[in-house]
């Protein structure tokens, strides 16, 4: 039997996948790889209430298949964190969390960049939960922080660490999501580089690396806690074999998630007696996701350490923050500017402190965990960055503009046209209407905050982050926005 593949798939991949799926299913699979990837998004309902045309994603009520692909770069609402462009099958995490997480939790998304599963997780976790998101690559961790800041939730911590750095932490997390680095077979349809880099040797490197990552992070999962294991690849070494290894060697039970047969999710392909969830492009409308859910065994041998937040003395709460110097002649931290009290809803529920010249607010409920993580990890963003003292000015930060906790009446607002909004997102200067007061102003598009400017009358100084700006200097002939 001959197999024709326009994609020029590696012969070893063809043979291995054909053995896994069988001849008939493999032909359908290969044919599906030649089709376009469905476009899907997930609205941020804390920012955007408008109805969006498209087809609901059956396993993720918050997700939508779009009829056409918008020009995302030139849609101001995309930059405002009103929606996230996410592959549909990866939204199955929503089904998992809504099945098993009913009370507030502390969750870790270990390999989180660019942030699709992270923003989804924070949206569906119960109120009062804390989400820690991590990325080992420095440049990708900055993208992760950007996307979480735009999403706007205050109870998030972003770290930039190797999984091994977490090993010294106590059993801290109720849920850990490990979307582990893999051989990327599920990315073939949209990434030619993934095809070029694929090899059997790389598959072997990946499944071994995945086990090292899991072994490093396992001590930080509470007894009885949930591990969500996922890859974007098809082979059994990185999928079923690793799930079996986790259950057997680390000590866990594999859990089942209710699914509808109409979703056409594929189960275990190697006759093991535990449930797994595969999204194959010829059966489901999405890319190649593999996912399994495991619950860590409880054991009397676990050296569980409990960090009761009410029992931790926070030096930042008990110190007197006065200008001047301490008894050893060192400069004391700056005082938090008084105006911050009007900037947040429920200000009393936050610890607000100065980190150098920057004022940061973090939910009081999770301060002890925040303190612990700062001692062990490289935290690059947490809570809400309120503003920065520069000379005599206290400049509000873009994190505050994006936050869903910002007080709606804290700043005067100025609505921008589409052309003005694009200019603002390019970090160009603006001229606002004469009726707009001078000082710091929150500019909006379709009543959604885009960021701050400092209005000085004849012009408005643009405070949009330089590194986030739209770099393209032209507009496409046809612009398709979501709304």
Short mmCIF file of C-alpha atoms in Angstrom, two decimals:
data_model
loop_
_atom_site.label_atom_id
_atom_site.label_comp_id
_atom_site.label_asym_id
_atom_site.label_seq_id
_atom_site.Cartn_x
_atom_site.Cartn_y
_atom_site.Cartn_z
CA UNK A 1 0.00 0.00 0.00
CA UNK A 2 1.45 3.41 -0.93
CA UNK A 3 1.08 6.63 1.01
CA UNK A 4 1.25 10.05 -0.65
CA UNK A 5 1.97 12.97 1.64
CA UNK A 6 2.19 16.53 0.36
CA UNK A 7 3.77 17.50 3.69
CA UNK A 8 6.84 15.31 3.18
CA UNK A 9 6.46 13.67 6.55
CA UNK A 10 9.46 11.67 7.81
CA UNK A 11 9.21 8.02 6.75
CA UNK A 12 9.84 6.82 10.29
CA UNK A 13 6.97 8.99 11.55
CA UNK A 14 4.65 7.57 8.88
CA UNK A 15 5.51 3.99 9.78
CA UNK A 16 5.22 4.51 13.53
CA UNK A 17 1.94 6.42 13.33
CA UNK A 18 0.46 3.91 10.89
CA UNK A 19 1.22 1.10 13.35
CA UNK A 20 -0.39 3.11 16.13
CA UNK A 21 -3.58 4.08 14.27
CA UNK A 22 -3.95 1.26 11.73
CA UNK A 23 -4.01 1.60 7.95
CA UNK A 24 -7.50 3.02 7.52
CA UNK A 25 -7.26 5.59 10.32
CA UNK A 26 -3.76 6.60 9.27
CA UNK A 27 -4.90 7.53 5.74
CA UNK A 28 -7.65 9.71 7.20
CA UNK A 29 -5.14 11.21 9.64
CA UNK A 30 -2.66 12.03 6.87
CA UNK A 31 -5.38 13.59 4.74
CA UNK A 32 -6.44 15.79 7.66
CA UNK A 33 -2.91 17.12 8.01
CA UNK A 34 -3.26 18.73 4.58
CA UNK A 35 -6.22 20.89 5.70
CA UNK A 36 -6.18 24.28 7.40
CA UNK A 37 -6.08 24.57 11.17
CA UNK A 38 -9.45 25.77 12.57
CA UNK A 39 -9.32 29.26 14.07
CA UNK A 40 -10.62 29.45 17.62
CA UNK A 41 -10.64 32.05 20.38
CA UNK A 42 -11.69 32.31 24.00
CA UNK A 43 -13.30 35.57 25.18
CA UNK A 44 -12.35 37.14 28.51
CA UNK A 45 -15.81 37.59 29.99
CA UNK A 46 -14.47 39.87 32.70
CA UNK A 47 -13.72 42.38 29.94
CA UNK A 48 -15.98 41.56 27.02
CA UNK A 49 -19.70 40.83 27.15
CA UNK A 50 -20.50 41.12 23.42
CA UNK A 51 -21.75 38.07 21.55
CA UNK A 52 -19.28 36.67 19.02
CA UNK A 53 -20.33 34.93 15.83
CA UNK A 54 -19.06 31.39 15.48
CA UNK A 55 -19.49 27.77 16.50
CA UNK A 56 -19.25 26.85 20.22
CA UNK A 57 -16.45 24.43 21.13
CA UNK A 58 -18.32 21.47 22.67
CA UNK A 59 -15.78 20.54 25.37
CA UNK A 60 -15.07 24.15 26.30
CA UNK A 61 -18.16 26.36 26.69
CA UNK A 62 -15.98 29.47 26.86
CA UNK A 63 -14.39 28.78 23.45
CA UNK A 64 -15.59 29.61 19.92
CA UNK A 65 -14.60 28.45 16.43
CA UNK A 66 -14.53 31.53 14.21
CA UNK A 67 -15.99 31.61 10.72
CA UNK A 68 -13.12 33.80 9.47
CA UNK A 69 -9.67 34.67 10.75
CA UNK A 70 -9.55 38.24 12.09
CA UNK A 71 -6.53 40.46 11.58
CA UNK A 72 -5.52 39.94 15.20
CA UNK A 73 -2.50 42.26 15.19
CA UNK A 74 -4.71 45.17 14.15
CA UNK A 75 -7.59 44.45 16.53
CA UNK A 76 -7.32 46.74 19.60
CA UNK A 77 -9.50 44.38 21.65
CA UNK A 78 -6.91 41.63 21.18
CA UNK A 79 -4.24 43.87 22.75
CA UNK A 80 -6.64 44.83 25.54
CA UNK A 81 -6.93 41.20 26.72
CA UNK A 82 -10.56 40.83 25.64
CA UNK A 83 -9.88 37.43 24.08
CA UNK A 84 -7.12 34.89 23.61
CA UNK A 85 -6.39 33.07 20.36
CA UNK A 86 -6.14 29.43 21.45
CA UNK A 87 -6.19 26.09 19.67
CA UNK A 88 -9.51 24.36 20.39
CA UNK A 89 -8.32 20.98 21.65
CA UNK A 90 -6.10 22.59 24.30
CA UNK A 91 -9.25 24.11 25.79
CA UNK A 92 -10.14 20.61 27.05
CA UNK A 93 -8.34 21.71 30.23
CA UNK A 94 -11.55 23.61 31.01
CA UNK A 95 -13.49 20.33 31.10
CA UNK A 96 -10.93 18.83 33.47
CA UNK A 97 -10.91 21.74 35.92
CA UNK A 98 -14.67 22.09 36.01
CA UNK A 99 -14.98 18.36 36.70
CA UNK A 100 -12.52 18.13 39.60
CA UNK A 101 -11.94 21.62 41.04
CA UNK A 102 -14.89 22.88 43.07
CA UNK A 103 -13.15 24.88 45.84
CA UNK A 104 -10.40 27.53 45.75
CA UNK A 105 -7.00 26.00 45.00
CA UNK A 106 -3.36 26.87 44.51
CA UNK A 107 -2.47 25.78 40.97
CA UNK A 108 0.82 25.66 39.08
CA UNK A 109 1.08 25.77 35.29
CA UNK A 110 4.68 24.61 34.98
CA UNK A 111 5.49 24.95 31.26
CA UNK A 112 3.11 27.78 30.58
CA UNK A 113 4.27 30.04 27.73
CA UNK A 114 2.73 31.65 25.81
CA UNK A 115 -0.21 31.46 28.23
CA UNK A 116 -3.25 29.87 26.55
CA UNK A 117 -3.86 27.21 29.19
CA UNK A 118 -2.86 29.67 31.92
CA UNK A 119 -5.42 32.33 31.00
CA UNK A 120 -8.04 29.60 30.55
CA UNK A 121 -7.23 28.08 33.94
CA UNK A 122 -7.47 31.37 35.78
CA UNK A 123 -10.80 32.11 34.11
CA UNK A 124 -12.43 28.86 35.27
CA UNK A 125 -10.78 28.33 38.67
CA UNK A 126 -13.05 29.10 41.64
CA UNK A 127 -12.92 32.61 43.09
CA UNK A 128 -10.17 32.87 45.68
CA UNK A 129 -7.75 30.57 43.84
CA UNK A 130 -4.11 31.42 43.17
CA UNK A 131 -2.43 30.57 39.87
CA UNK A 132 1.35 30.29 39.58
CA UNK A 133 2.61 30.17 35.98
CA UNK A 134 6.18 29.34 35.02
CA UNK A 135 8.36 29.30 31.92
CA UNK A 136 12.02 28.26 31.85
CA UNK A 137 13.01 30.26 28.74
CA UNK A 138 13.58 33.90 29.64
CA UNK A 139 12.22 35.47 26.42
CA UNK A 140 9.14 33.23 26.51
CA UNK A 141 8.57 34.05 30.18
CA UNK A 142 8.28 37.74 29.22
CA UNK A 143 5.60 36.87 26.64
CA UNK A 144 3.84 34.79 29.30
CA UNK A 145 3.86 37.71 31.74
CA UNK A 146 2.54 40.06 29.03
CA UNK A 147 -0.40 37.77 28.27
CA UNK A 148 -1.27 37.28 31.96
CA UNK A 149 -1.08 41.03 32.62
CA UNK A 150 -3.41 41.67 29.68
CA UNK A 151 -5.82 39.00 30.95
CA UNK A 152 -6.16 41.15 34.07
CA UNK A 153 -6.55 38.80 37.05
CA UNK A 154 -4.67 39.94 40.19
CA UNK A 155 -4.21 36.54 41.86
CA UNK A 156 -1.43 35.35 39.53
CA UNK A 157 2.32 34.90 39.99
CA UNK A 158 4.65 34.56 36.97
CA UNK A 159 8.03 32.87 37.45
CA UNK A 160 11.04 32.15 35.23
CA UNK A 161 12.59 28.93 36.52
CA UNK A 162 13.76 25.46 35.61
CA UNK A 163 11.44 22.74 36.97
CA UNK A 164 14.30 21.54 39.18
CA UNK A 165 14.14 24.88 41.04
CA UNK A 166 10.75 23.89 42.44
CA UNK A 167 12.00 20.69 44.05
CA UNK A 168 12.89 22.33 47.39
CA UNK A 169 9.37 23.68 47.85
CA UNK A 170 7.01 21.84 50.20
CA UNK A 171 3.80 20.18 48.90
CA UNK A 172 2.22 23.48 48.01
CA UNK A 173 0.00 22.94 44.97
CA UNK A 174 -3.47 21.41 44.79
CA UNK A 175 -3.26 21.21 40.98
CA UNK A 176 -0.26 21.07 38.67
CA UNK A 177 -0.59 21.35 34.89
CA UNK A 178 2.43 20.00 33.01
CA UNK A 179 2.09 20.73 29.30
CA UNK A 180 5.55 19.30 28.86
CA UNK A 181 8.00 20.07 26.02
CA UNK A 182 7.53 17.32 23.43
CA UNK A 183 8.45 16.20 19.92
CA UNK A 184 5.66 18.40 18.54
CA UNK A 185 4.00 15.96 16.14
CA UNK A 186 0.69 17.73 16.74
CA UNK A 187 2.23 20.94 15.37
CA UNK A 188 3.09 19.54 11.93
CA UNK A 189 0.04 21.09 10.31
CA UNK A 190 1.08 24.67 11.14
CA UNK A 191 4.84 24.52 11.70
CA UNK A 192 7.20 23.19 9.03
CA UNK A 193 10.13 23.48 11.44
CA UNK A 194 8.49 20.88 13.68
CA UNK A 195 8.58 18.43 10.76
CA UNK A 196 12.22 19.19 9.98
CA UNK A 197 13.30 18.73 13.60
CA UNK A 198 11.41 15.48 14.19
CA UNK A 199 13.32 12.21 14.61
CA UNK A 200 12.99 8.97 16.55
CA UNK A 201 16.04 10.01 18.56
CA UNK A 202 14.30 13.26 19.49
CA UNK A 203 11.23 11.33 20.65
CA UNK A 204 13.52 9.35 22.97
CA UNK A 205 15.12 12.53 24.28
CA UNK A 206 11.67 14.03 24.91
CA UNK A 207 10.10 11.20 26.90
CA UNK A 208 13.16 11.00 29.13
CA UNK A 209 13.20 14.77 29.67
CA UNK A 210 9.49 14.67 30.47
CA UNK A 211 10.10 12.12 33.22
CA UNK A 212 12.85 14.27 34.70
CA UNK A 213 10.48 17.24 34.77
CA UNK A 214 7.74 15.19 36.42
CA UNK A 215 10.16 13.77 38.97
CA UNK A 216 11.37 17.30 39.83
CA UNK A 217 7.91 18.74 40.33
CA UNK A 218 6.20 15.78 42.03
CA UNK A 219 7.24 16.68 45.63
CA UNK A 220 5.44 20.03 45.35
CA UNK A 221 2.05 18.41 44.63
CA UNK A 222 -0.04 17.87 47.74
CA UNK A 223 -1.11 14.31 48.60
CA UNK A 224 -4.47 13.90 46.89
CA UNK A 225 -3.60 16.70 44.47
CA UNK A 226 -4.25 16.62 40.73
CA UNK A 227 -1.63 16.37 37.98
CA UNK A 228 -2.81 17.29 34.49
CA UNK A 229 -0.32 15.80 32.03
CA UNK A 230 -0.46 16.91 28.41
CA UNK A 231 1.57 16.96 25.21
CA UNK A 232 0.99 18.10 21.62
CA UNK A 233 2.32 14.88 20.11
CA UNK A 234 0.92 11.52 18.96
CA UNK A 235 3.41 8.78 19.88
CA UNK A 236 2.81 6.45 22.81
CA UNK A 237 6.29 6.88 24.38
CA UNK A 238 5.56 10.48 25.35
CA UNK A 239 1.91 9.78 26.08
CA UNK A 240 0.51 6.48 27.41
CA UNK A 241 3.92 5.15 28.44
CA UNK A 242 4.63 8.23 30.54
CA UNK A 243 1.18 8.18 32.15
CA UNK A 244 1.75 4.55 33.13
CA UNK A 245 5.17 5.49 34.53
CA UNK A 246 3.70 8.33 36.64
CA UNK A 247 1.03 6.05 38.10
CA UNK A 248 3.47 3.22 38.79
CA UNK A 249 6.67 4.96 39.85
CA UNK A 250 5.46 8.22 41.39
CA UNK A 251 2.24 6.85 42.87
CA UNK A 252 -1.02 8.10 41.39
CA UNK A 253 -4.43 7.01 40.16
CA UNK A 254 -5.46 7.89 36.60
CA UNK A 255 -8.83 9.67 36.59
CA UNK A 256 -11.66 9.81 34.10
CA UNK A 257 -13.31 12.91 32.68
CA UNK A 258 -16.87 12.76 31.34
CA UNK A 259 -16.94 13.22 27.57
CA UNK A 260 -19.64 13.06 24.92
CA UNK A 261 -19.17 10.47 22.17
CA UNK A 262 -20.13 13.18 19.67
CA UNK A 263 -16.86 14.96 20.49
CA UNK A 264 -14.95 12.08 18.85
CA UNK A 265 -12.11 12.15 21.37
CA UNK A 266 -9.84 9.12 21.02
CA UNK A 267 -8.91 7.03 24.05
CA UNK A 268 -5.98 4.79 24.93
CA UNK A 269 -4.29 3.33 21.84
CA UNK A 270 -2.03 0.71 23.44
CA UNK A 271 -4.57 -1.42 25.33
CA UNK A 272 -3.72 -0.07 28.77
CA UNK A 273 -6.48 -0.06 31.36
CA UNK A 274 -6.43 3.66 32.15
CA UNK A 275 -8.29 6.54 30.47
CA UNK A 276 -6.51 9.13 28.33
CA UNK A 277 -7.79 11.76 25.91
CA UNK A 278 -6.38 12.20 22.41
CA UNK A 279 -7.43 14.83 19.89
CA UNK A 280 -6.60 13.56 16.42
CA UNK A 281 -7.11 16.02 13.53
CA UNK A 282 -9.12 13.58 11.41
CA UNK A 283 -11.60 12.95 14.25
CA UNK A 284 -11.83 16.19 16.23
CA UNK A 285 -11.88 19.78 15.06
CA UNK A 286 -8.52 20.81 16.44
CA UNK A 287 -4.83 19.94 16.63
CA UNK A 288 -3.00 17.06 18.29
CA UNK A 289 -3.51 17.20 22.04
CA UNK A 290 -2.92 14.31 24.43
CA UNK A 291 -4.09 14.66 28.03
CA UNK A 292 -4.40 12.56 31.16
CA UNK A 293 -5.44 13.40 34.73
CA UNK A 294 -3.87 11.76 37.77
CA UNK A 295 -4.45 12.03 41.51
CA UNK A 296 -1.41 11.71 43.75
CA UNK A 297 -1.58 8.99 46.37
CA UNK A 298 -1.81 10.04 49.99
CA UNK A 299 0.88 8.58 52.22
CA UNK A 300 1.92 8.83 55.84
CA UNK A 301 5.49 9.14 54.56
CA UNK A 302 4.79 12.46 52.86
CA UNK A 303 6.64 15.25 54.65
CA UNK A 304 3.80 17.68 54.17
CA UNK A 305 4.39 21.21 55.38
CA UNK A 306 1.39 23.43 55.90
CA UNK A 307 1.78 27.19 55.46
CA UNK A 308 -1.13 28.71 57.36
CA UNK A 309 -1.24 32.26 56.11
CA UNK A 310 -2.50 33.67 59.40
CA UNK A 311 0.57 32.25 61.19
CA UNK A 312 3.15 33.95 58.99
CA UNK A 313 4.49 37.26 60.23
CA UNK A 314 4.97 39.57 57.28
CA UNK A 315 7.85 41.91 57.84
CA UNK A 316 6.48 44.23 55.20
CA UNK A 317 3.32 44.64 57.31
CA UNK A 318 5.05 45.22 60.63
CA UNK A 319 7.91 47.49 59.54
CA UNK A 320 7.38 51.20 59.65
CA UNK A 321 7.90 52.54 56.17
CA UNK A 322 9.56 55.89 56.72
CA UNK A 323 11.82 57.90 54.55
CA UNK A 324 15.35 58.31 55.80
CA UNK A 325 17.78 55.65 56.99
CA UNK A 326 17.69 52.74 59.42
CA UNK A 327 20.08 52.30 62.37
CA UNK A 328 22.73 50.90 60.03
CA UNK A 329 22.53 53.87 57.69
CA UNK A 330 20.72 52.05 54.87
CA UNK A 331 17.91 53.84 52.96
CA UNK A 332 14.42 52.88 54.13
CA UNK A 333 11.81 51.86 51.54
CA UNK A 334 9.72 54.65 50.05
CA UNK A 335 6.20 55.14 51.32
CA UNK A 336 3.31 53.92 49.19
CA UNK A 337 1.71 56.98 47.52
CA UNK A 338 -1.65 57.80 49.10
CA UNK A 339 -3.49 57.99 45.79
CA UNK A 340 -3.23 54.20 45.32
CA UNK A 341 -6.09 53.79 47.83
CA UNK A 342 -8.53 54.99 45.20
CA UNK A 343 -7.12 52.90 42.40
CA UNK A 344 -8.36 49.41 43.35
CA UNK A 345 -11.69 47.86 44.20
CA UNK A 346 -11.40 46.23 47.63
CA UNK A 347 -8.10 47.95 48.36
CA UNK A 348 -8.19 46.60 51.92
CA UNK A 349 -7.88 43.04 50.56
CA UNK A 350 -4.41 43.70 49.15
CA UNK A 351 -0.95 44.06 50.58
CA UNK A 352 0.37 47.19 48.90
CA UNK A 353 4.09 47.80 49.21
CA UNK A 354 6.99 49.48 47.49
CA UNK A 355 9.62 47.49 45.65
CA UNK A 356 12.20 50.15 45.05
CA UNK A 357 10.31 52.91 43.25
CA UNK A 358 7.48 50.61 42.12
CA UNK A 359 4.21 50.12 44.03
CA UNK A 360 2.78 46.59 43.85
CA UNK A 361 -0.50 45.17 45.18
CA UNK A 362 -0.96 41.48 45.94
CA UNK A 363 -4.03 39.69 47.39
CA UNK A 364 -3.65 39.35 51.17
CA UNK A 365 -5.10 35.85 51.12
CA UNK A 366 -2.05 34.48 49.31
CA UNK A 367 0.74 36.67 50.67
CA UNK A 368 2.43 33.82 52.57
CA UNK A 369 2.73 31.71 49.42
CA UNK A 370 3.98 34.74 47.51
CA UNK A 371 6.65 35.30 50.16
CA UNK A 372 7.70 31.65 50.03
CA UNK A 373 7.98 31.64 46.24
CA UNK A 374 10.01 34.85 46.23
CA UNK A 375 12.52 33.15 48.52
CA UNK A 376 13.00 30.16 46.20
CA UNK A 377 12.14 31.30 42.67
CA UNK A 378 12.66 34.13 40.22
CA UNK A 379 9.33 35.98 40.27
CA UNK A 380 9.02 38.33 37.28
CA UNK A 381 5.44 39.51 37.88
CA UNK A 382 2.83 39.13 40.58
CA UNK A 383 -0.45 40.76 41.50
CA UNK A 384 -0.91 44.26 40.12
CA UNK A 385 1.88 46.73 39.43
CA UNK A 386 0.19 49.99 40.40
CA UNK A 387 2.72 52.60 39.39
CA UNK A 388 6.25 53.94 39.54
CA UNK A 389 7.75 56.97 41.22
CA UNK A 390 9.85 59.00 38.80
CA UNK A 391 11.08 62.26 40.25
CA UNK A 392 8.03 64.10 41.57
CA UNK A 393 5.59 62.02 39.51
CA UNK A 394 3.83 58.79 40.40
CA UNK A 395 3.07 57.22 37.02
CA UNK A 396 0.28 54.62 36.83
CA UNK A 397 1.43 51.31 35.35
CA UNK A 398 -0.01 49.46 32.36
CA UNK A 399 -0.70 46.47 34.64
CA UNK A 400 -3.22 48.65 36.49
CA UNK A 401 -4.88 49.67 33.22
CA UNK A 402 -5.35 46.01 32.29
CA UNK A 403 -6.50 44.83 35.72
CA UNK A 404 -10.08 43.72 36.31
CA UNK A 405 -9.59 44.97 39.91
CA UNK A 406 -8.99 48.61 38.91
CA UNK A 407 -11.55 51.05 40.30
CA UNK A 408 -13.64 52.24 37.36
CA UNK A 409 -13.68 55.87 38.51
CA UNK A 410 -10.02 56.11 39.50
CA UNK A 411 -8.99 57.94 36.30
CA UNK A 412 -10.70 60.12 33.71
CA UNK A 413 -11.28 58.23 30.48
CA UNK A 414 -11.05 59.16 26.80
CA UNK A 415 -12.60 57.05 24.06
CA UNK A 416 -10.44 56.56 20.95
CA UNK A 417 -11.42 55.96 17.35
CA UNK A 418 -10.04 52.88 15.61
CA UNK A 419 -7.30 54.93 13.93
CA UNK A 420 -6.35 56.55 17.25
CA UNK A 421 -6.34 53.17 18.98
CA UNK A 422 -3.90 51.71 16.44
CA UNK A 423 -1.71 54.81 16.76
CA UNK A 424 -1.73 54.40 20.54
CA UNK A 425 -0.80 50.70 20.27
CA UNK A 426 2.10 51.73 18.00
CA UNK A 427 3.16 54.06 20.84
CA UNK A 428 2.62 57.14 18.77
CA UNK A 429 1.60 60.52 20.21
CA UNK A 430 -2.08 61.44 20.49
CA UNK A 431 -4.09 64.64 20.61
CA UNK A 432 -7.19 64.24 22.75
CA UNK A 433 -10.40 66.25 22.70
CA UNK A 434 -10.16 69.61 24.48
CA UNK A 435 -12.75 68.44 27.02
CA UNK A 436 -10.42 65.72 28.36
CA UNK A 437 -8.78 66.89 31.62
CA UNK A 438 -5.04 67.17 31.93
CA UNK A 439 -3.05 64.57 33.82
CA UNK A 440 -3.13 60.79 33.68
CA UNK A 441 -5.99 59.53 31.51
CA UNK A 442 -7.14 56.00 30.74
CA UNK A 443 -7.75 55.68 26.99
CA UNK A 444 -10.37 53.20 25.80
CA UNK A 445 -11.62 51.62 22.60
CA UNK A 446 -15.24 50.46 22.50
CA UNK A 447 -15.25 51.33 26.21
CA UNK A 448 -12.46 48.81 26.92
CA UNK A 449 -9.24 50.14 28.52
CA UNK A 450 -6.14 50.16 26.30
CA UNK A 451 -3.73 51.93 28.67
CA UNK A 452 -2.63 55.28 30.06
CA UNK A 453 -1.53 58.58 28.59
CA UNK A 454 -0.43 61.79 30.28
CA UNK A 455 -2.51 64.54 28.76
CA UNK A 456 -0.61 67.85 28.73
CA UNK A 457 -3.10 69.78 26.62
CA UNK A 458 -1.60 70.20 23.16
CA UNK A 459 -0.73 66.49 23.08
CA UNK A 460 -0.89 63.32 25.17
CA UNK A 461 2.29 61.45 26.08
CA UNK A 462 1.85 57.77 25.28
CA UNK A 463 2.55 55.43 28.23
CA UNK A 464 1.98 52.15 26.38
CA UNK A 465 4.83 49.65 27.04
CA UNK A 466 7.51 50.09 24.40
CA UNK A 467 8.18 46.35 24.11
CA UNK A 468 4.49 45.55 23.48
CA UNK A 469 3.88 48.04 20.69
CA UNK A 470 2.61 47.10 17.22
CA UNK A 471 5.77 47.21 15.13
CA UNK A 472 4.13 47.11 11.72
CA UNK A 473 3.97 50.53 10.14
CA UNK A 474 1.19 49.78 7.66
CA UNK A 475 -2.44 48.69 7.77
CA UNK A 476 -3.60 45.71 5.67
CA UNK A 477 -5.97 46.48 2.81
CA UNK A 478 -8.65 44.43 4.53
CA UNK A 479 -8.98 44.61 8.30
CA UNK A 480 -11.22 42.07 10.05
CA UNK A 481 -11.76 42.68 13.75
CA UNK A 482 -13.58 40.36 16.14
CA UNK A 483 -16.32 42.85 17.02
#
